[in-house]
Amino acid sequence: MIKVYTSSVIDASADAVWAHIRDFNGLPKWHPAIVESRVEGDWPSDRVGCIRNFQLRDGGTVREQLLTLSDYDYQCTYSILESPMGVDNYTSTLKLTPVTDGNRTFAEWSAEFDTPPGQERKLADSIGQGVFQTGFDSLKSYFGHR
């Protein structure tokens, strides 16, 4: 099992950042790698168990299922059901913590998954930097230019 962890500080309140990302179907609004997304079966995008189906900018399709969502803890957990990345048993958590000094947000994004032998480092870097850090950079840019 591979573990990936990425963290960042965003210059906005946790309430503001959470309002922006809690919509499980809202990735195209804040992550540059996502072109479009839809929730299958007309489920609400904040209902645990819903499945988002989204298109990557490079043409790939990913299906993910929302496992937990807590407005109190500013946290959600999801799993990948289908993906072109070559990962199995993928579970990821996105968590925000208020930073009271300066009204900022400490953001953490972590994942655990299995991968074919020899692909560990490549996939860990791709997910940690290409997915998680890219998303944080986009959020920092969004809140920094308001």
PDB file of N, CA, C and O in Angstrom, residues 18 21-24 30 45-46 48 52 65-71 73-79 91-96 108-110:
ATOM      1  N   TRP A  18     -14.069  25.656   2.236  1.00  0.00           N
ATOM      2  CA  TRP A  18     -14.976  24.505   2.283  1.00  0.00           C
ATOM      3  C   TRP A  18     -16.199  24.749   1.406  1.00  0.00           C
ATOM      4  O   TRP A  18     -16.652  23.849   0.693  1.00  0.00           O
ATOM      5  N   ILE A  21     -15.209  23.829  -2.069  1.00  0.00           N
ATOM      6  CA  ILE A  21     -14.837  22.466  -2.459  1.00  0.00           C
ATOM      7  C   ILE A  21     -15.774  21.365  -1.967  1.00  0.00           C
ATOM      8  O   ILE A  21     -15.640  20.234  -2.394  1.00  0.00           O
ATOM      9  N   ARG A  22     -16.726  21.661  -1.081  1.00  0.00           N
ATOM     10  CA  ARG A  22     -17.551  20.587  -0.502  1.00  0.00           C
ATOM     11  C   ARG A  22     -18.477  19.937  -1.532  1.00  0.00           C
ATOM     12  O   ARG A  22     -18.933  18.820  -1.337  1.00  0.00           O
ATOM     13  N   ASP A  23     -18.775  20.626  -2.620  1.00  0.00           N
ATOM     14  CA  ASP A  23     -19.589  20.064  -3.691  1.00  0.00           C
ATOM     15  C   ASP A  23     -18.779  18.974  -4.392  1.00  0.00           C
ATOM     16  O   ASP A  23     -17.822  19.265  -5.108  1.00  0.00           O
ATOM     17  N   PHE A  24     -19.158  17.717  -4.172  1.00  0.00           N
ATOM     18  CA  PHE A  24     -18.404  16.592  -4.725  1.00  0.00           C
ATOM     19  C   PHE A  24     -18.381  16.611  -6.249  1.00  0.00           C
ATOM     20  O   PHE A  24     -17.515  15.993  -6.861  1.00  0.00           O
ATOM     21  N   TRP A  30     -12.662  24.270  -9.697  1.00  0.00           N
ATOM     22  CA  TRP A  30     -11.435  24.646  -8.995  1.00  0.00           C
ATOM     23  C   TRP A  30     -10.204  23.794  -9.304  1.00  0.00           C
ATOM     24  O   TRP A  30      -9.110  24.141  -8.896  1.00  0.00           O
ATOM     25  N   SER A  45     -25.026  16.062  -4.833  1.00  0.00           N
ATOM     26  CA  SER A  45     -23.566  15.935  -4.819  1.00  0.00           C
ATOM     27  C   SER A  45     -22.964  15.976  -3.426  1.00  0.00           C
ATOM     28  O   SER A  45     -21.752  15.864  -3.277  1.00  0.00           O
ATOM     29  N   ASP A  46     -23.796  16.105  -2.404  1.00  0.00           N
ATOM     30  CA  ASP A  46     -23.276  16.049  -1.045  1.00  0.00           C
ATOM     31  C   ASP A  46     -23.831  14.846  -0.277  1.00  0.00           C
ATOM     32  O   ASP A  46     -23.704  14.767   0.941  1.00  0.00           O
ATOM     33  N   VAL A  48     -23.556  11.102   0.857  1.00  0.00           N
ATOM     34  CA  VAL A  48     -22.603  10.005   0.961  1.00  0.00           C
ATOM     35  C   VAL A  48     -23.113   8.836   0.117  1.00  0.00           C
ATOM     36  O   VAL A  48     -24.292   8.490   0.167  1.00  0.00           O
ATOM     37  N   ARG A  52     -19.335  10.443  -8.628  1.00  0.00           N
ATOM     38  CA  ARG A  52     -19.051  11.459  -9.646  1.00  0.00           C
ATOM     39  C   ARG A  52     -18.285  10.792 -10.780  1.00  0.00           C
ATOM     40  O   ARG A  52     -17.458   9.920 -10.578  1.00  0.00           O
ATOM     41  N   GLN A  65     -16.415   7.599  -5.665  1.00  0.00           N
ATOM     42  CA  GLN A  65     -17.572   7.531  -4.785  1.00  0.00           C
ATOM     43  C   GLN A  65     -17.286   8.259  -3.479  1.00  0.00           C
ATOM     44  O   GLN A  65     -16.242   8.050  -2.850  1.00  0.00           O
ATOM     45  N   LEU A  66     -18.228   9.114  -3.077  1.00  0.00           N
ATOM     46  CA  LEU A  66     -18.117   9.852  -1.822  1.00  0.00           C
ATOM     47  C   LEU A  66     -18.397   8.906  -0.657  1.00  0.00           C
ATOM     48  O   LEU A  66     -19.465   8.301  -0.579  1.00  0.00           O
ATOM     49  N   LEU A  67     -17.426   8.770   0.252  1.00  0.00           N
ATOM     50  CA  LEU A  67     -17.563   7.853   1.381  1.00  0.00           C
ATOM     51  C   LEU A  67     -17.956   8.562   2.671  1.00  0.00           C
ATOM     52  O   LEU A  67     -18.697   8.016   3.474  1.00  0.00           O
ATOM     53  N   THR A  68     -17.421   9.761   2.886  1.00  0.00           N
ATOM     54  CA  THR A  68     -17.784  10.564   4.061  1.00  0.00           C
ATOM     55  C   THR A  68     -17.789  12.029   3.664  1.00  0.00           C
ATOM     56  O   THR A  68     -17.056  12.446   2.766  1.00  0.00           O
ATOM     57  N   LEU A  69     -18.606  12.805   4.347  1.00  0.00           N
ATOM     58  CA  LEU A  69     -18.643  14.253   4.155  1.00  0.00           C
ATOM     59  C   LEU A  69     -19.048  14.876   5.489  1.00  0.00           C
ATOM     60  O   LEU A  69     -20.114  14.561   6.008  1.00  0.00           O
ATOM     61  N   SER A  70     -18.180  15.712   6.056  1.00  0.00           N
ATOM     62  CA  SER A  70     -18.463  16.343   7.338  1.00  0.00           C
ATOM     63  C   SER A  70     -18.265  17.848   7.247  1.00  0.00           C
ATOM     64  O   SER A  70     -17.127  18.321   7.115  1.00  0.00           O
ATOM     65  N   ASP A  71     -19.366  18.586   7.311  1.00  0.00           N
ATOM     66  CA  ASP A  71     -19.261  20.043   7.342  1.00  0.00           C
ATOM     67  C   ASP A  71     -18.634  20.498   8.656  1.00  0.00           C
ATOM     68  O   ASP A  71     -17.947  21.513   8.698  1.00  0.00           O
ATOM     69  N   ASP A  73     -16.250  18.924  10.419  1.00  0.00           N
ATOM     70  CA  ASP A  73     -14.797  18.687  10.372  1.00  0.00           C
ATOM     71  C   ASP A  73     -14.138  19.221   9.110  1.00  0.00           C
ATOM     72  O   ASP A  73     -12.919  19.070   8.954  1.00  0.00           O
ATOM     73  N   TYR A  74     -14.903  19.819   8.197  1.00  0.00           N
ATOM     74  CA  TYR A  74     -14.364  20.262   6.901  1.00  0.00           C
ATOM     75  C   TYR A  74     -13.587  19.121   6.237  1.00  0.00           C
ATOM     76  O   TYR A  74     -12.434  19.272   5.842  1.00  0.00           O
ATOM     77  N   GLN A  75     -14.226  17.987   6.090  1.00  0.00           N
ATOM     78  CA  GLN A  75     -13.503  16.815   5.598  1.00  0.00           C
ATOM     79  C   GLN A  75     -14.394  15.937   4.738  1.00  0.00           C
ATOM     80  O   GLN A  75     -15.575  15.763   5.027  1.00  0.00           O
ATOM     81  N   CYS A  76     -13.798  15.390   3.676  1.00  0.00           N
ATOM     82  CA  CYS A  76     -14.492  14.386   2.876  1.00  0.00           C
ATOM     83  C   CYS A  76     -13.506  13.283   2.508  1.00  0.00           C
ATOM     84  O   CYS A  76     -12.305  13.513   2.404  1.00  0.00           O
ATOM     85  N   THR A  77     -14.050  12.089   2.344  1.00  0.00           N
ATOM     86  CA  THR A  77     -13.261  10.931   1.933  1.00  0.00           C
ATOM     87  C   THR A  77     -13.964  10.307   0.744  1.00  0.00           C
ATOM     88  O   THR A  77     -15.201  10.258   0.705  1.00  0.00           O
ATOM     89  N   TYR A  78     -13.184   9.846  -0.212  1.00  0.00           N
ATOM     90  CA  TYR A  78     -13.761   9.224  -1.401  1.00  0.00           C
ATOM     91  C   TYR A  78     -12.866   8.095  -1.882  1.00  0.00           C
ATOM     92  O   TYR A  78     -11.695   8.003  -1.501  1.00  0.00           O
ATOM     93  N   SER A  79     -13.427   7.249  -2.717  1.00  0.00           N
ATOM     94  CA  SER A  79     -12.656   6.163  -3.309  1.00  0.00           C
ATOM     95  C   SER A  79     -12.745   6.257  -4.824  1.00  0.00           C
ATOM     96  O   SER A  79     -13.711   6.801  -5.364  1.00  0.00           O
ATOM     97  N   THR A  91      -8.220   5.160  -1.677  1.00  0.00           N
ATOM     98  CA  THR A  91      -9.067   5.961  -0.799  1.00  0.00           C
ATOM     99  C   THR A  91      -8.329   7.250  -0.500  1.00  0.00           C
ATOM    100  O   THR A  91      -7.122   7.242  -0.223  1.00  0.00           O
ATOM    101  N   SER A  92      -9.041   8.366  -0.567  1.00  0.00           N
ATOM    102  CA  SER A  92      -8.422   9.672  -0.383  1.00  0.00           C
ATOM    103  C   SER A  92      -9.262  10.525   0.559  1.00  0.00           C
ATOM    104  O   SER A  92     -10.489  10.422   0.580  1.00  0.00           O
ATOM    105  N   THR A  93      -8.576  11.384   1.323  1.00  0.00           N
ATOM    106  CA  THR A  93      -9.241  12.305   2.238  1.00  0.00           C
ATOM    107  C   THR A  93      -8.732  13.711   1.991  1.00  0.00           C
ATOM    108  O   THR A  93      -7.523  13.935   1.884  1.00  0.00           O
ATOM    109  N   LEU A  94      -9.665  14.640   1.908  1.00  0.00           N
ATOM    110  CA  LEU A  94      -9.363  16.069   1.794  1.00  0.00           C
ATOM    111  C   LEU A  94      -9.898  16.716   3.070  1.00  0.00           C
ATOM    112  O   LEU A  94     -11.083  16.585   3.380  1.00  0.00           O
ATOM    113  N   LYS A  95      -9.004  17.361   3.823  1.00  0.00           N
ATOM    114  CA  LYS A  95      -9.381  17.929   5.112  1.00  0.00           C
ATOM    115  C   LYS A  95      -8.863  19.351   5.243  1.00  0.00           C
ATOM    116  O   LYS A  95      -7.734  19.648   4.858  1.00  0.00           O
ATOM    117  N   LEU A  96      -9.700  20.212   5.786  1.00  0.00           N
ATOM    118  CA  LEU A  96      -9.332  21.602   6.041  1.00  0.00           C
ATOM    119  C   LEU A  96      -9.333  21.842   7.552  1.00  0.00           C
ATOM    120  O   LEU A  96     -10.197  21.333   8.263  1.00  0.00           O
ATOM    121  N   GLU A 108      -5.126  19.639   3.840  1.00  0.00           N
ATOM    122  CA  GLU A 108      -4.406  18.370   3.737  1.00  0.00           C
ATOM    123  C   GLU A 108      -5.156  17.451   2.776  1.00  0.00           C
ATOM    124  O   GLU A 108      -6.381  17.350   2.851  1.00  0.00           O
ATOM    125  N   TRP A 109      -4.412  16.800   1.911  1.00  0.00           N
ATOM    126  CA  TRP A 109      -5.007  15.854   0.969  1.00  0.00           C
ATOM    127  C   TRP A 109      -4.128  14.621   1.004  1.00  0.00           C
ATOM    128  O   TRP A 109      -2.920  14.701   0.756  1.00  0.00           O
ATOM    129  N   SER A 110      -4.712  13.499   1.321  1.00  0.00           N
ATOM    130  CA  SER A 110      -3.932  12.271   1.439  1.00  0.00           C
ATOM    131  C   SER A 110      -4.643  11.136   0.710  1.00  0.00           C
ATOM    132  O   SER A 110      -5.848  11.194   0.462  1.00  0.00           O
TER     133      SER A 110
END
